[in-house]
Amino acid sequence: QVQLVESGGGLVQAGGSLRLSCAASGRTFSIYAMGWFRQAPGKEREFVAVITWSGGNTYYADSVKGRFTFSRDNAKNTVYLQMNSLKPEDTAVYYCAAQLRPGHVYDYWGQGTQVTVSS
């Protein structure tokens, strides 16, 4: 089992920044990659970014590329999503998730943290 706890959400004006954190516990040695997803009201959940747990390789959705940075601190079993130049359309509940095998579904999910960007 892997437990994930997100933090760092909040209210920010357009153009501002926030940093989300996701702390992992439990069988973290089994994690292959960590992902961030988001879900806006009335919309389906969408992929934001992914990072491999050991190599730190990242991949971003086009909508956030150049504005968001995904990083990890393996010593703390924590990943971070630095979000800059935020836009109102970034408003959503953000979830982190853990993937145990490449190409597999995400096996574990956090409870989510709300990000609201005002115009």
PDB file of C-alpha atoms in Angstrom:
ATOM      1  CA  GLN A   1       0.000   0.000   0.000  1.00  0.00           C
ATOM      2  CA  VAL A   2       1.053   3.571  -0.708  1.00  0.00           C
ATOM      3  CA  GLN A   3      -0.529   6.556   0.980  1.00  0.00           C
ATOM      4  CA  LEU A   4      -0.474   9.998  -0.644  1.00  0.00           C
ATOM      5  CA  VAL A   5      -1.236  13.321   0.997  1.00  0.00           C
ATOM      6  CA  GLU A   6      -1.382  16.544  -1.004  1.00  0.00           C
ATOM      7  CA  SER A   7      -0.985  20.041   0.361  1.00  0.00           C
ATOM      8  CA  GLY A   8      -0.331  23.568  -0.829  1.00  0.00           C
ATOM      9  CA  GLY A   9      -3.525  24.457  -2.612  1.00  0.00           C
ATOM     10  CA  GLY A  10      -5.259  27.785  -2.156  1.00  0.00           C
ATOM     11  CA  LEU A  11      -6.539  30.965  -3.745  1.00  0.00           C
ATOM     12  CA  VAL A  12      -4.237  33.044  -5.933  1.00  0.00           C
ATOM     13  CA  GLN A  13      -4.651  35.811  -8.460  1.00  0.00           C
ATOM     14  CA  ALA A  14      -3.999  35.239 -12.125  1.00  0.00           C
ATOM     15  CA  GLY A  15      -0.296  35.455 -12.855  1.00  0.00           C
ATOM     16  CA  GLY A  16       0.591  34.239  -9.383  1.00  0.00           C
ATOM     17  CA  SER A  17       2.287  31.073  -8.191  1.00  0.00           C
ATOM     18  CA  LEU A  18       1.583  28.129  -5.938  1.00  0.00           C
ATOM     19  CA  ARG A  19       3.559  25.042  -5.001  1.00  0.00           C
ATOM     20  CA  LEU A  20       1.761  21.793  -4.385  1.00  0.00           C
ATOM     21  CA  SER A  21       3.325  18.992  -2.383  1.00  0.00           C
ATOM     22  CA  CYS A  22       2.501  15.309  -2.283  1.00  0.00           C
ATOM     23  CA  ALA A  23       3.997  13.207   0.489  1.00  0.00           C
ATOM     24  CA  ALA A  24       4.132   9.465  -0.067  1.00  0.00           C
ATOM     25  CA  SER A  25       4.337   6.842   2.660  1.00  0.00           C
ATOM     26  CA  GLY A  26       4.117   3.086   2.919  1.00  0.00           C
ATOM     27  CA  ARG A  27       5.653   0.933   0.191  1.00  0.00           C
ATOM     28  CA  THR A  28       7.285   3.846  -1.620  1.00  0.00           C
ATOM     29  CA  PHE A  29      10.030   1.576  -2.952  1.00  0.00           C
ATOM     30  CA  SER A  30       7.405   0.105  -5.269  1.00  0.00           C
ATOM     31  CA  ILE A  31       6.639   3.411  -7.000  1.00  0.00           C
ATOM     32  CA  TYR A  32       7.647   3.719 -10.647  1.00  0.00           C
ATOM     33  CA  ALA A  33       6.244   7.193 -11.316  1.00  0.00           C
ATOM     34  CA  MET A  34       4.160   9.916  -9.740  1.00  0.00           C
ATOM     35  CA  GLY A  35       1.592  11.957 -11.582  1.00  0.00           C
ATOM     36  CA  TRP A  36      -0.462  15.092 -11.075  1.00  0.00           C
ATOM     37  CA  PHE A  37      -3.996  15.269 -12.399  1.00  0.00           C
ATOM     38  CA  ARG A  38      -6.697  17.892 -12.034  1.00  0.00           C
ATOM     39  CA  GLN A  39     -10.451  18.070 -12.265  1.00  0.00           C
ATOM     40  CA  ALA A  40     -12.371  21.289 -12.805  1.00  0.00           C
ATOM     41  CA  PRO A  41     -16.092  21.572 -11.996  1.00  0.00           C
ATOM     42  CA  GLY A  42     -18.189  19.854 -14.640  1.00  0.00           C
ATOM     43  CA  LYS A  43     -15.144  18.482 -16.437  1.00  0.00           C
ATOM     44  CA  GLU A  44     -13.365  15.173 -16.566  1.00  0.00           C
ATOM     45  CA  ARG A  45     -10.136  14.611 -14.719  1.00  0.00           C
ATOM     46  CA  GLU A  46      -7.144  15.456 -16.892  1.00  0.00           C
ATOM     47  CA  PHE A  47      -3.447  14.667 -16.834  1.00  0.00           C
ATOM     48  CA  VAL A  48      -1.098  17.470 -15.802  1.00  0.00           C
ATOM     49  CA  ALA A  49       2.396  16.020 -15.415  1.00  0.00           C
ATOM     50  CA  VAL A  50       4.360  12.902 -14.524  1.00  0.00           C
ATOM     51  CA  ILE A  51       7.787  12.235 -13.051  1.00  0.00           C
ATOM     52  CA  THR A  52       9.628   8.939 -12.776  1.00  0.00           C
ATOM     53  CA  TRP A  53      10.490   8.150  -9.190  1.00  0.00           C
ATOM     54  CA  SER A  54      14.101   7.103  -9.689  1.00  0.00           C
ATOM     55  CA  GLY A  55      15.286   8.949 -12.794  1.00  0.00           C
ATOM     56  CA  GLY A  56      13.311  12.141 -12.377  1.00  0.00           C
ATOM     57  CA  ASN A  57      12.224  12.228 -15.997  1.00  0.00           C
ATOM     58  CA  THR A  58       9.259  14.517 -16.534  1.00  0.00           C
ATOM     59  CA  TYR A  59       6.485  14.978 -19.051  1.00  0.00           C
ATOM     60  CA  TYR A  60       3.859  17.729 -19.107  1.00  0.00           C
ATOM     61  CA  ALA A  61       0.512  18.394 -20.655  1.00  0.00           C
ATOM     62  CA  ASP A  62       0.718  21.067 -23.333  1.00  0.00           C
ATOM     63  CA  SER A  63      -1.582  23.307 -21.312  1.00  0.00           C
ATOM     64  CA  VAL A  64       0.966  23.635 -18.486  1.00  0.00           C
ATOM     65  CA  LYS A  65       4.278  23.199 -20.287  1.00  0.00           C
ATOM     66  CA  GLY A  66       6.634  26.071 -19.551  1.00  0.00           C
ATOM     67  CA  ARG A  67       4.587  27.199 -16.533  1.00  0.00           C
ATOM     68  CA  PHE A  68       4.585  24.169 -14.221  1.00  0.00           C
ATOM     69  CA  THR A  69       7.627  22.293 -12.917  1.00  0.00           C
ATOM     70  CA  PHE A  70       7.442  18.830 -11.399  1.00  0.00           C
ATOM     71  CA  SER A  71      10.233  17.793  -9.045  1.00  0.00           C
ATOM     72  CA  ARG A  72      10.879  15.186  -6.384  1.00  0.00           C
ATOM     73  CA  ASP A  73      12.843  14.738  -3.199  1.00  0.00           C
ATOM     74  CA  ASN A  74      13.367  11.014  -2.781  1.00  0.00           C
ATOM     75  CA  ALA A  75      14.871  11.445   0.658  1.00  0.00           C
ATOM     76  CA  LYS A  76      11.587  12.961   1.831  1.00  0.00           C
ATOM     77  CA  ASN A  77       9.382  10.756  -0.367  1.00  0.00           C
ATOM     78  CA  THR A  78       7.770  13.946  -1.581  1.00  0.00           C
ATOM     79  CA  VAL A  79       7.016  15.395  -4.982  1.00  0.00           C
ATOM     80  CA  TYR A  80       6.325  19.016  -5.780  1.00  0.00           C
ATOM     81  CA  LEU A  81       4.422  20.832  -8.485  1.00  0.00           C
ATOM     82  CA  GLN A  82       5.582  24.417  -8.841  1.00  0.00           C
ATOM     83  CA  MET A  83       2.890  26.337 -10.691  1.00  0.00           C
ATOM     84  CA  ASN A  84       3.772  29.741 -12.117  1.00  0.00           C
ATOM     85  CA  SER A  85       1.887  32.199 -14.318  1.00  0.00           C
ATOM     86  CA  LEU A  86      -1.373  30.709 -13.147  1.00  0.00           C
ATOM     87  CA  LYS A  87      -4.507  31.278 -15.190  1.00  0.00           C
ATOM     88  CA  PRO A  88      -8.184  31.094 -14.195  1.00  0.00           C
ATOM     89  CA  GLU A  89      -8.480  27.955 -16.311  1.00  0.00           C
ATOM     90  CA  ASP A  90      -6.014  26.246 -13.973  1.00  0.00           C
ATOM     91  CA  THR A  91      -8.704  26.287 -11.294  1.00  0.00           C
ATOM     92  CA  ALA A  92      -9.390  22.690 -10.264  1.00  0.00           C
ATOM     93  CA  VAL A  93      -8.914  20.071  -7.610  1.00  0.00           C
ATOM     94  CA  TYR A  94      -5.402  18.723  -8.048  1.00  0.00           C
ATOM     95  CA  TYR A  95      -4.632  15.086  -7.282  1.00  0.00           C
ATOM     96  CA  CYS A  96      -1.341  13.273  -7.056  1.00  0.00           C
ATOM     97  CA  ALA A  97      -1.171   9.610  -7.955  1.00  0.00           C
ATOM     98  CA  ALA A  98       1.355   6.792  -7.826  1.00  0.00           C
ATOM     99  CA  GLN A  99       2.034   4.374 -10.650  1.00  0.00           C
ATOM    100  CA  LEU A 100       3.678   1.075  -9.800  1.00  0.00           C
ATOM    101  CA  ARG A 101       4.385  -0.156 -13.323  1.00  0.00           C
ATOM    102  CA  PRO A 102       5.142   1.765 -16.523  1.00  0.00           C
ATOM    103  CA  GLY A 103       2.160   2.010 -18.795  1.00  0.00           C
ATOM    104  CA  HIS A 104      -0.126   0.756 -16.075  1.00  0.00           C
ATOM    105  CA  VAL A 105      -3.013   2.573 -14.458  1.00  0.00           C
ATOM    106  CA  TYR A 106      -2.266   4.761 -11.488  1.00  0.00           C
ATOM    107  CA  ASP A 107      -2.708   2.567  -8.459  1.00  0.00           C
ATOM    108  CA  TYR A 108      -2.951   5.031  -5.600  1.00  0.00           C
ATOM    109  CA  TRP A 109      -4.478   8.497  -5.329  1.00  0.00           C
ATOM    110  CA  GLY A 110      -4.395  11.325  -2.848  1.00  0.00           C
ATOM    111  CA  GLN A 111      -7.448  13.121  -1.540  1.00  0.00           C
ATOM    112  CA  GLY A 112      -6.918  16.209  -3.680  1.00  0.00           C
ATOM    113  CA  THR A 113      -6.214  19.869  -2.969  1.00  0.00           C
ATOM    114  CA  GLN A 114      -8.185  22.819  -4.319  1.00  0.00           C
ATOM    115  CA  VAL A 115      -6.480  25.438  -6.460  1.00  0.00           C
ATOM    116  CA  THR A 116      -8.488  28.529  -7.315  1.00  0.00           C
ATOM    117  CA  VAL A 117      -7.139  31.226  -9.615  1.00  0.00           C
ATOM    118  CA  SER A 118      -9.057  34.480  -9.680  1.00  0.00           C
ATOM    119  CA  SER A 119      -9.054  36.798 -12.672  1.00  0.00           C
TER     120      SER A 119
END
